[in-house]
Amino acid sequence: MPPRTTDSAPERRDDDHPRPDQETDGERSAERGSDRAGLDSDGAGAEAGPGGEAAAEAGDGSRPDPAGGAGRGHGADPVPGAGGTGGADAPSRVARAAHGTHDRLRAESETGAEGERDGHSSPPSGNEGDTGAEGASGPHPPSGNDAGAEPRTVAMRRAAAGGRRWRAAHLAGCAALLAVALTGGAIAFGGTGDGRAGAGAEAVSAAGAPPAGVLAQGDLDAGIGALQKHLRAQPRDFGSWATLGTAYVEQARTKGDPSRYPQAERALKRSLELDPGNDQALAGRAALAAARHDFTGALRDADRALKQNPYNERALCTRIDALVELGRYEDAAEAARTADDRRPGVPVFTRYAYVKELRGDVRTARDVLERALEAADSPGDIAYVATALGQLAWNQGEYKTALGHYARALAADEDYLPALEGRARAQAANGDRAAAVEGLEQVVARFPLPGPLVALGELYEDRGADGDRAKAGDQYALVDAWTSLARAGGVNADLDSAMAAADHGDKKEALRAARAEWNRRHSVHTADALAWALHVNGRDEEALPYARRATATGYRNAGFLYHRGIIERATGNDREARDHLTAALDLNPGFSPLGAREARTALKDLEGAR
């Protein structure tokens, strides 16, 4: 599974000092739960982040506006959906949160999986077609494999199919068509006013804002609509601007649409203009930075928010996530303990569990997640925590157990994408490839994110039927298109790019991206990505120290062990190579259809050479 991303976990706490060692680690997963929570702990605007984000993001429909930032002109005011005249911010809708990923819930969703890994709260039900966004792009009715897919996905697939033989043209066309699909319309405020009513009035609190319950119930579309209506009448309400901004971040994450990030940035900026230094907007800005994979910036803003309010849940959780993504695991563990003291609950529990897992303590991680599941009382939290348990079980090769957890998650929320993706991966590892392909096809038809796109492409390659290689190529090309649009939305997509390109793209680009990411942060995931990128470029002696570093914390990840074993074999360390390749297959023999096959072949060759 792709690494968990910081933009996929629920948030609910606030620390008091910006020290990197004061928070928990699972922002990805925690963010999902807290995102759903909406306004539960920090008041209107502060906690509305995750759940509110998704609501705000949805605007006029349960699905986020593909336009992301493309909206009607609102003058100088950063109103939701106002990206100038309608074209400048169009690509912002593609951003994922995040790789993410994945985060607490790898989803990458990433996802994300990465990236992560992903929606934290139950996907909004109702209008699954963002009227302004998708309608304006005017895609043709889907046919064949495009049936049921979102317009942006249809556009991506057509671009991929039409340019297979000429990659440069293909990628340009793919990105262009995807941008069109994602930016065809505008949601949010509607009208062309500049939102300056009452410009001479004092900034107001969120006292007159829509009730927090609208967002807490997980109906993001309704919540966003209510916020937009409220802000038209009360444009000086800094708390509601902060809530709306964090809601856009959440929707970008849950919908795999980076185009929402410029909208979030404008809304949060407006909140800070109205009330400089308010912790709600600072915490939202920290979450936005984390979603864009600017973890240094996320840590800085989280610390600023916590100076204002040591119990701001979103800031506490984002701080933990930032420390994890920066590879500061000791600090993240201390931060998790601090957060648990101040604001115990599902968001903190899931982050604490991820910190434990990264250090090889799977038993404690499982125990903590099981307690979190017992404490979960909303469909969104249940789906989120059950999916985290499923991913933990899958990572240990416990496929039937993982399928049981995913079943519980989907019973709580049948449309929860991280659970749908996780179930498909578990089905593939458990031998049910047909169901896995069908499941991943459904996932990428709705949200074409790097993690599931690569997983589906590898299943096509492994199946090897007529046309499957071409189908696989289409999936990998869509990763490039997503990466281009994510960057247009301000997202640092180097880790996603490096991981996908190393096996299925431009190897030199994979190395460039991996080096760039390593220069920014030293996590186990970036160490593994750089090691593998060096390997595929024939630089195994350089790769080996990074491969060793990726496994140094005790994190039980079959993919990392496989990469290390292959690199050790290439450098002549046959005994170590046998040990790590065996460990990878013993731990999770279905970690990757292509990787597992190569690991078995390498082991056979090593045994034959003894």
C-alpha positions as a printed Julia matrix, in Angstrom:
610×3 Matrix{Float64}:
   0.0     0.0     0.0
   1.18    3.54   -0.57
   2.4     5.51    2.43
  -0.24    7.12    4.54
  -0.54   10.77    3.81
  -0.97   13.62    6.18
  -4.11   14.77    4.51
  -6.08   11.65    5.18
  -6.44   11.44    8.91
  -8.83   13.07   11.36
  -7.63   15.92   13.49
  -8.79   17.01   16.88
  -6.19   18.41   19.15
  -4.16   21.46   19.88
  -0.79   21.54   21.58
   0.76   24.52   23.28
   4.25   24.76   21.91
   5.59   24.42   18.4
   8.2    21.91   19.47
   8.44   19.08   16.97
   8.22   16.51   19.7
   4.85   17.39   21.14
   2.31   15.85   18.81
   1.01   12.53   17.64
   1.73   11.15   14.21
  -1.31    9.93   12.34
  -2.61   13.08   10.75
  -3.44   11.17    7.67
  -5.75    8.82    9.32
  -6.62   11.15   12.11
  -7.37   13.86    9.7
 -10.05   11.76    8.16
 -11.86   11.26   11.4
 -11.49   14.82   12.53
 -12.3    16.11    9.11
 -15.6    14.45    9.41
 -16.05   15.87   12.85
 -16.38   19.27   11.32
 -16.75   21.79   14.1
 -16.83   19.56   17.13
 -13.88   20.66   19.2
 -12.56   24.03   18.26
 -15.76   25.82   17.58
 -17.09   27.1    14.33
 -14.29   27.38   11.89
 -11.53   25.75   13.83
 -12.55   22.15   13.89
 -14.73   22.29   10.86
 -11.63   21.65    8.87
 -11.86   18.07    7.74
 -15.54   17.49    7.73
 -16.25   21.08    7.0
 -13.64   21.08    4.32
 -15.4    18.45    2.37
 -18.67   20.23    2.83
 -17.27   23.5     1.76
 -15.51   21.92   -1.12
 -18.66   20.43   -2.46
 -20.28   23.78   -2.89
 -23.3    23.23   -5.03
 -23.02   19.48   -5.33
 -21.88   16.54   -3.33
 -18.99   16.09   -5.65
 -16.38   18.83   -5.48
 -16.3    21.34   -8.23
 -13.85   20.13  -10.81
 -12.97   23.71  -11.32
 -11.45   23.71   -7.94
 -10.32   27.28   -8.0
 -11.95   28.42  -11.18
 -14.88   30.52  -10.24
 -16.66   33.67  -11.05
 -14.82   36.87  -10.49
 -15.23   38.24   -6.98
 -12.98   41.19   -7.14
 -10.14   41.13   -4.67
 -11.99   39.05   -2.12
 -10.84   35.42   -1.84
 -14.33   34.02   -1.91
 -14.88   30.3    -2.33
 -14.91   29.23   -5.91
 -13.56   32.56   -7.05
 -10.42   31.87   -8.96
 -10.45   35.11  -10.85
 -12.37   34.97  -14.07
 -12.74   31.26  -14.24
  -9.59   29.85  -15.78
  -6.57   30.75  -13.72
  -7.17   28.36  -10.88
  -8.73   25.59  -12.86
  -6.11   22.94  -12.18
  -6.58   23.32   -8.44
  -9.35   20.77   -8.43
  -7.05   17.86   -9.08
  -5.13   17.97   -5.87
  -5.36   14.96   -3.73
  -4.71   15.68   -0.16
  -2.75   13.45   -0.25
  -0.95   11.13   -0.29
  -1.7    11.01   -0.13
  -2.14    8.98    0.71
  -2.35    8.19    2.3
  -1.79    9.39    5.53
  -3.17    7.99    8.36
  -5.23    5.85    6.02
  -2.82    5.38    3.15
  -5.04    5.97    0.54
  -3.53    7.6    -1.3
  -4.82    7.44   -1.07
  -1.95    9.74   -0.52
  -3.45    9.13   -1.54
  -2.31    8.33   -1.31
  -1.64    6.81   -1.68
  -0.37    7.71   -0.81
  -0.37    8.71   -2.1
  -2.3     8.5     0.07
  -4.5     7.41    1.33
  -8.91    9.11    0.55
 -11.77   10.54    2.36
 -12.05   10.68    6.06
 -15.72   11.2     6.34
 -18.53    9.55    4.59
 -18.61   10.78    1.01
 -21.46   13.2     0.52
 -24.57   11.64   -0.83
 -26.92   13.34   -3.15
 -25.78   15.39   -6.07
 -22.92   13.38   -7.35
 -22.48   15.72  -10.23
 -20.99   19.08   -9.62
 -23.22   21.03  -11.89
 -20.97   23.89  -12.71
 -17.75   21.98  -12.79
 -18.46   18.96  -14.82
 -21.22   20.32  -16.89
 -19.29   23.21  -18.26
 -16.46   21.05  -19.46
 -18.89   19.33  -21.75
 -17.36   15.85  -22.01
 -19.08   13.46  -24.38
 -21.31   10.77  -22.89
 -19.19    7.89  -21.61
 -19.08    4.67  -23.51
 -17.43    1.3   -23.05
 -14.99    1.38  -20.16
 -15.87    5.02  -19.57
 -19.41    4.19  -18.5
 -20.0     5.41  -14.98
 -16.73    7.3   -14.85
 -16.58   10.93  -13.92
 -16.07   13.37  -16.8
 -12.57   14.2   -15.67
 -11.67   10.52  -15.65
 -13.2    10.0   -19.09
 -11.11   12.86  -20.4
  -7.98   11.39  -18.85
  -8.61    7.97  -20.31
  -9.25    9.31  -23.79
  -6.1    11.36  -23.64
  -4.12    8.33  -22.53
  -5.58    6.07  -25.22
  -4.98    8.58  -27.96
  -1.33    9.2   -27.29
   0.26    5.89  -26.38
   2.8     5.94  -29.19
   3.99    9.46  -28.59
   4.52    9.92  -24.9
   5.31   13.62  -24.92
   2.2    14.46  -26.87
   0.25   11.98  -24.85
   1.16   13.55  -21.52
   0.5    17.05  -22.74
  -2.88   16.06  -24.09
  -3.72   14.01  -21.03
  -2.95   16.85  -18.67
  -4.8    19.33  -20.84
  -7.92   17.23  -21.1
  -7.85   16.43  -17.42
  -7.55   20.13  -16.66
 -10.56   20.83  -18.84
 -12.58   18.13  -17.13
 -11.62   19.46  -13.73
 -12.17   23.12  -14.43
 -15.19   23.28  -16.66
 -17.45   25.06  -14.23
 -17.61   27.11  -11.12
 -19.27   26.39   -7.85
 -19.45   28.1    -4.59
 -20.64   31.6    -4.21
 -22.32   32.16   -7.5
 -23.04   35.62   -8.75
 -20.37   38.1    -9.56
 -20.37   40.28   -6.49
 -17.07   40.93   -4.79
 -18.31   39.94   -1.38
 -17.46   43.25    0.17
 -20.76   43.93    1.82
 -20.11   45.48    5.18
 -16.51   46.2     4.35
 -16.4    48.88    6.99
 -17.68   46.62    9.73
 -15.53   44.96   12.32
 -14.53   41.35   11.75
 -17.09   39.14   13.4
 -16.88   35.78   15.04
 -18.65   32.71   13.78
 -21.57   33.25   16.14
 -24.02   33.6    13.28
 -22.51   30.83   11.18
 -24.38   27.67   10.17
 -24.67   25.14   13.0
 -21.68   22.88   13.4
 -23.92   19.85   13.11
 -24.34   20.39    9.39
 -20.67   19.62    8.9
 -20.34   17.1    11.69
 -23.03   14.97   10.1
 -20.78   14.47    7.11
 -23.0    16.21    4.57
 -20.2    18.29    3.18
 -22.15   19.65    0.28
 -24.91   20.94    2.51
 -22.36   22.33    4.95
 -20.44   24.14    2.26
 -23.6    25.54    0.78
 -24.69   26.77    4.19
 -21.31   28.39    4.79
 -21.39   30.08    1.41
 -24.86   31.43    2.01
 -23.86   32.65    5.44
 -20.73   34.37    4.14
 -22.68   36.18    1.47
 -24.66   37.77    4.29
 -21.77   38.02    6.78
 -18.56   38.47    4.76
 -16.65   39.63    7.86
 -17.08   36.34    9.72
 -13.47   35.22   10.02
 -14.41   31.94   11.7
 -16.61   30.84    8.83
 -13.92   31.78    6.31
 -11.51   29.55    8.22
 -14.05   26.73    8.29
 -14.67   27.08    4.58
 -10.95   27.06    3.81
 -10.32   23.89    5.75
 -13.39   22.36    4.13
 -11.88   22.93    0.71
  -8.72   21.18    1.86
 -10.75   18.19    2.93
 -12.64   17.99   -0.29
  -9.45   18.13   -2.28
  -8.2    15.21   -0.25
 -11.32   13.09   -0.39
 -11.87   13.73   -4.09
  -8.27   13.56   -5.21
  -8.57   17.08   -6.55
  -5.7    19.53   -5.97
  -7.59   22.29   -7.71
  -9.41   23.07   -4.48
  -6.25   24.18   -2.75
  -6.09   27.7    -4.24
  -9.69   28.19   -3.09
  -8.74   27.05    0.39
  -5.77   29.38    0.39
  -7.92   32.38   -0.5
 -10.54   31.6     2.12
  -7.93   31.15    4.86
  -6.17   34.32    3.79
  -9.45   36.23    4.09
  -9.95   34.86    7.6
  -6.5    36.05    8.65
  -7.07   39.45    7.07
 -10.2    39.84    9.15
  -8.65   38.55   12.37
  -4.84   38.26   12.14
  -3.41   35.36   14.09
  -6.67   33.53   14.74
  -5.88   29.9    15.52
  -8.68   28.52   13.36
  -7.22   29.93   10.16
  -3.64   29.14   11.18
  -4.6    25.54   11.84
  -6.4    25.43    8.5
  -3.36   26.85    6.77
  -1.22   24.17    8.43
  -3.56   21.5     7.11
  -3.37   23.05    3.64
   0.42   23.04    3.73
   0.42   19.39    4.79
  -1.99   18.5     2.01
   0.39   20.16   -0.44
   3.24   18.16    1.11
   4.92   21.27    2.5
   5.54   19.67    5.87
   7.97   22.28    7.11
   5.37   24.96    6.48
   2.69   22.78    8.06
   4.75   22.42   11.23
   5.38   26.16   11.37
   1.72   27.11   11.04
   0.6    24.38   13.43
   3.02   25.76   16.02
   1.68   29.27   15.51
  -1.88   28.04   15.96
  -0.96   26.16   19.11
   0.6    29.26   20.61
  -2.8    30.87   20.3
  -4.74   27.81   21.44
  -2.81   24.84   22.88
  -5.9    22.65   22.47
  -6.64   23.27   18.82
  -7.22   19.74   17.6
  -6.51   20.35   13.95
  -3.19   22.0    14.75
  -2.21   19.21   17.14
  -2.93   16.53   14.57
  -1.31   18.38   11.68
   1.77   18.9    13.78
   2.02   15.19   14.44
   1.58   14.41   10.78
   4.23   16.92    9.77
   6.74   15.41   12.18
   6.03   11.93   10.84
   6.44   13.05    7.24
   9.66   14.86    8.07
  11.02   11.6     9.51
  11.21   12.95   13.06
   9.71    9.87   14.63
  10.92   10.42   18.19
   9.43   13.89   18.15
   6.24   12.53   16.61
   5.91    9.92   19.36
   6.29   12.56   22.04
   3.82   14.77   20.22
   1.34   11.91   20.14
   1.65   11.44   23.88
   1.16   15.14   24.48
  -1.88   15.21   22.24
  -3.3    12.19   23.97
  -2.98   13.97   27.3
  -4.76   17.03   26.0
  -7.34   15.71   23.59
  -7.7    11.93   23.66
  -9.95   10.55   20.95
 -10.09    8.82   17.59
  -7.9    11.32   15.68
  -5.1    11.06   18.24
  -5.44    7.29   18.7
  -5.02    6.63   14.99
  -1.95    8.82   14.77
  -0.44    7.24   17.83
  -1.02    3.82   16.27
   0.76    4.83   13.07
   3.79    6.07   15.01
   3.93    2.68   16.71
   3.6     0.84   13.41
   6.44    2.85   11.87
   8.64    1.71   14.72
   7.72   -1.93   14.27
   5.33   -2.22   17.22
   2.44   -3.73   15.29
   0.78   -5.26   18.34
   0.41   -1.91   20.1
  -0.71   -0.26   16.88
  -3.44   -2.87   16.47
  -4.55   -2.58   20.11
  -4.81    1.2    19.87
  -6.79    1.05   16.62
  -9.16   -1.52   18.1
  -9.8     0.8    21.05
 -10.32    3.66   18.62
 -12.86    1.59   16.73
 -14.72    0.87   19.95
 -14.81    4.62   20.64
 -15.93    5.54   17.11
 -19.59    6.5    17.06
 -20.16    7.98   13.61
 -20.22    6.14   10.27
 -17.3     8.22    9.06
 -15.11    7.43   12.07
 -16.02    3.75   11.93
 -15.14    3.57    8.24
 -11.91    5.42    8.81
 -10.63    3.37   11.75
 -11.8     0.04   10.32
  -9.92    0.86    7.13
  -6.8     1.65    9.13
  -7.09   -1.76   10.79
  -7.56   -3.36    7.37
  -4.45   -1.69    6.03
  -2.45   -2.76    9.08
  -3.6    -6.37    8.63
  -2.88   -6.29    4.88
   0.62   -5.02    5.56
   1.19   -8.1     7.74
  -0.15  -10.5     5.1
  -3.35  -11.17    7.06
  -5.67  -10.91    4.08
  -8.8   -12.5     5.49
  -8.56  -10.3     8.57
  -8.06   -7.27    6.35
 -11.11   -8.17    4.28
 -13.15   -8.39    7.46
 -12.12   -4.9     8.51
 -12.84   -3.49    5.06
 -16.25   -5.11    5.15
 -17.0    -3.32    8.41
 -15.78   -0.03    6.98
 -17.99   -0.4     3.92
 -20.95   -1.4     6.04
 -20.58    2.0     7.72
 -19.97    3.84    4.46
 -20.39    1.88    1.25
 -18.65    4.57   -0.81
 -15.57    5.03    1.36
 -12.8     5.02   -1.24
  -9.83    3.98    0.96
 -11.81    0.92    2.03
 -12.78    0.11   -1.56
  -9.16    0.38   -2.64
  -7.92   -1.61    0.34
 -10.46   -4.36   -0.25
  -9.36   -4.66   -3.88
  -5.71   -4.97   -2.86
  -6.56   -7.59   -0.26
  -8.64   -9.5    -2.81
  -5.73   -9.5    -5.24
  -3.31  -10.72   -2.58
  -5.8   -13.4    -1.53
  -6.04  -14.75   -5.07
  -9.28  -13.14   -6.26
  -7.74  -11.12   -9.08
 -10.98  -10.68  -11.04
 -12.72   -9.01   -8.09
  -9.63   -6.91   -7.44
  -9.5    -5.61  -11.0
 -13.2    -4.83  -10.96
 -12.9    -3.03   -7.64
  -9.91   -0.92   -8.68
 -11.58   -0.06  -11.98
 -14.49    1.34  -10.01
 -12.16    3.33   -7.76
 -10.11    4.93  -10.54
 -13.25    5.63  -12.57
 -14.28    7.97   -9.77
 -10.95    9.24   -8.5
  -7.85    8.5   -10.6
  -5.14    8.82   -7.97
  -1.56    7.47   -8.29
  -1.87    4.6    -5.8
  -4.88    2.81   -7.28
  -3.82    3.68  -10.84
  -0.47    1.92  -10.39
  -2.09   -1.0    -8.56
  -4.58   -1.49  -11.39
  -1.9    -1.16  -14.04
   0.19   -3.85  -12.36
  -2.8    -6.17  -12.14
  -3.36   -5.7   -15.87
   0.3    -6.45  -16.56
   0.24   -9.53  -14.37
  -2.93  -10.82  -16.0
  -1.35  -10.52  -19.44
  -4.49  -10.9   -21.56
  -4.84   -9.32  -25.0
  -4.72   -5.58  -24.67
  -3.78   -5.64  -21.0
  -0.35   -4.1   -21.58
  -1.97   -1.18  -23.34
  -4.49   -0.85  -20.52
  -1.66   -0.83  -18.01
   0.11    1.89  -19.97
  -3.02    4.0   -19.83
  -3.08    3.81  -16.04
   0.57    4.82  -15.73
   0.06    7.72  -18.13
  -2.81    8.96  -16.0
  -0.43    9.13  -13.05
   1.65   11.62  -15.04
  -1.46   13.65  -15.8
  -2.48   13.68  -12.15
   1.03   14.73  -11.14
   0.97   17.66  -13.57
  -2.36   18.9   -12.25
  -1.38   18.35   -8.64
   1.64   20.56   -9.17
  -0.59   23.15  -10.8
  -2.6    23.16   -7.57
   0.53   23.86   -5.54
   1.14   20.27   -4.46
   4.63   18.85   -4.17
   4.1    15.54   -5.94
   7.73   14.39   -6.09
   7.26   11.34   -3.88
   4.26   10.11   -5.88
   6.12   10.82   -9.1
   9.29    9.05   -8.01
   7.5     5.92   -6.83
   5.46    5.54  -10.01
   8.14    6.56  -12.5
  10.81    4.25  -11.09
   8.87    1.18  -12.21
   6.57    2.52  -14.89
   7.94    5.73  -16.32
  10.99    7.92  -16.85
  13.72    6.51  -14.63
  15.79    9.68  -14.73
  12.78   11.7   -13.69
  12.19    9.22  -10.88
  15.69    9.86   -9.57
  15.35   13.62   -9.88
  12.07   13.59   -7.99
  13.33   11.22   -5.3
  16.44   13.32   -4.68
  14.36   16.48   -4.49
  12.05   14.89   -1.93
  14.93   13.53    0.11
  16.4    17.02    0.28
  13.14   18.18    1.86
  12.51   15.37    4.32
  14.11   12.19    5.59
  11.28    9.76    6.2
  11.4     6.01    5.66
   9.23    6.43    2.58
  11.53    8.97    0.98
  14.55    6.81    1.83
  12.92    3.83    0.13
  11.91    5.9    -2.9
  15.44    7.27   -3.35
  17.01    3.83   -2.89
  14.77    2.33   -5.57
  15.23    5.24   -7.97
  19.0     4.89   -7.66
  18.7     1.15   -8.26
  16.66    1.42  -11.46
  19.27    3.88  -12.7
  22.04    1.34  -12.09
  23.53    3.06   -9.04
  23.18    0.29   -6.51
  26.18    1.12   -4.32
  24.67    4.54   -3.72
  21.24    3.0    -3.2
  22.17    0.53   -0.47
  22.58    3.0     2.45
  19.15    4.46    1.71
  17.56    1.01    1.48
  19.03    0.15    4.87
  17.78    3.43    6.31
  14.26    2.73    5.04
  14.12   -0.44    7.15
  16.06    0.87   10.14
  13.07    1.86   12.28
  11.64   -1.66   12.31
   8.71   -0.73   10.09
   7.33   -3.99    8.71
   6.8    -3.21    5.04
   7.25   -5.97    2.45
   7.89   -3.48   -0.33
  10.81   -1.94    1.56
  12.26   -5.39    2.3
  11.9    -6.4    -1.33
  13.66   -3.26   -2.55
  16.48   -3.78   -0.09
  16.89   -7.43   -1.08
  17.06   -6.65   -4.79
  19.62   -3.89   -4.17
  21.71   -6.17   -1.95
  21.7    -8.82   -4.64
  22.9    -6.26   -7.18
  25.76   -5.23   -4.87
  26.89   -8.83   -4.26
  25.48   -9.16   -0.73
  23.82  -12.47   -1.51
  23.2   -13.65    2.04
  21.54  -10.4     3.05
  19.58  -10.4    -0.19
  18.19  -13.86    0.53
  17.26  -12.84    4.05
  15.36   -9.73    3.02
  13.65  -11.19   -0.03
  12.51  -14.13    2.09
  11.33  -11.75    4.81
   9.32   -9.74    2.28
   7.52  -12.8     0.94
   6.97  -14.26    4.4
   5.52  -11.0     5.67
   3.21  -10.13    2.78
   3.51  -12.38   -0.28
   0.88  -10.36   -2.12
   2.44   -6.93   -1.57
   2.7    -6.38   -5.34
   1.88   -8.76   -8.21
   4.96   -7.74  -10.16
   7.27   -7.15   -7.21
   6.42  -10.45   -5.55
   7.07  -12.28   -8.81
  10.47  -10.63   -9.18
  11.3   -11.41   -5.56
  10.53  -15.11   -6.07
  12.61  -15.21   -9.26
  15.54  -13.5    -7.57
  15.38  -15.9    -4.63
  15.36  -18.89   -6.96
  18.43  -17.56   -8.76
  20.21  -16.9    -5.49
  19.49  -20.4    -4.24
  20.7   -21.89   -7.51
  23.98  -19.99   -7.25
  24.83  -21.28   -3.76
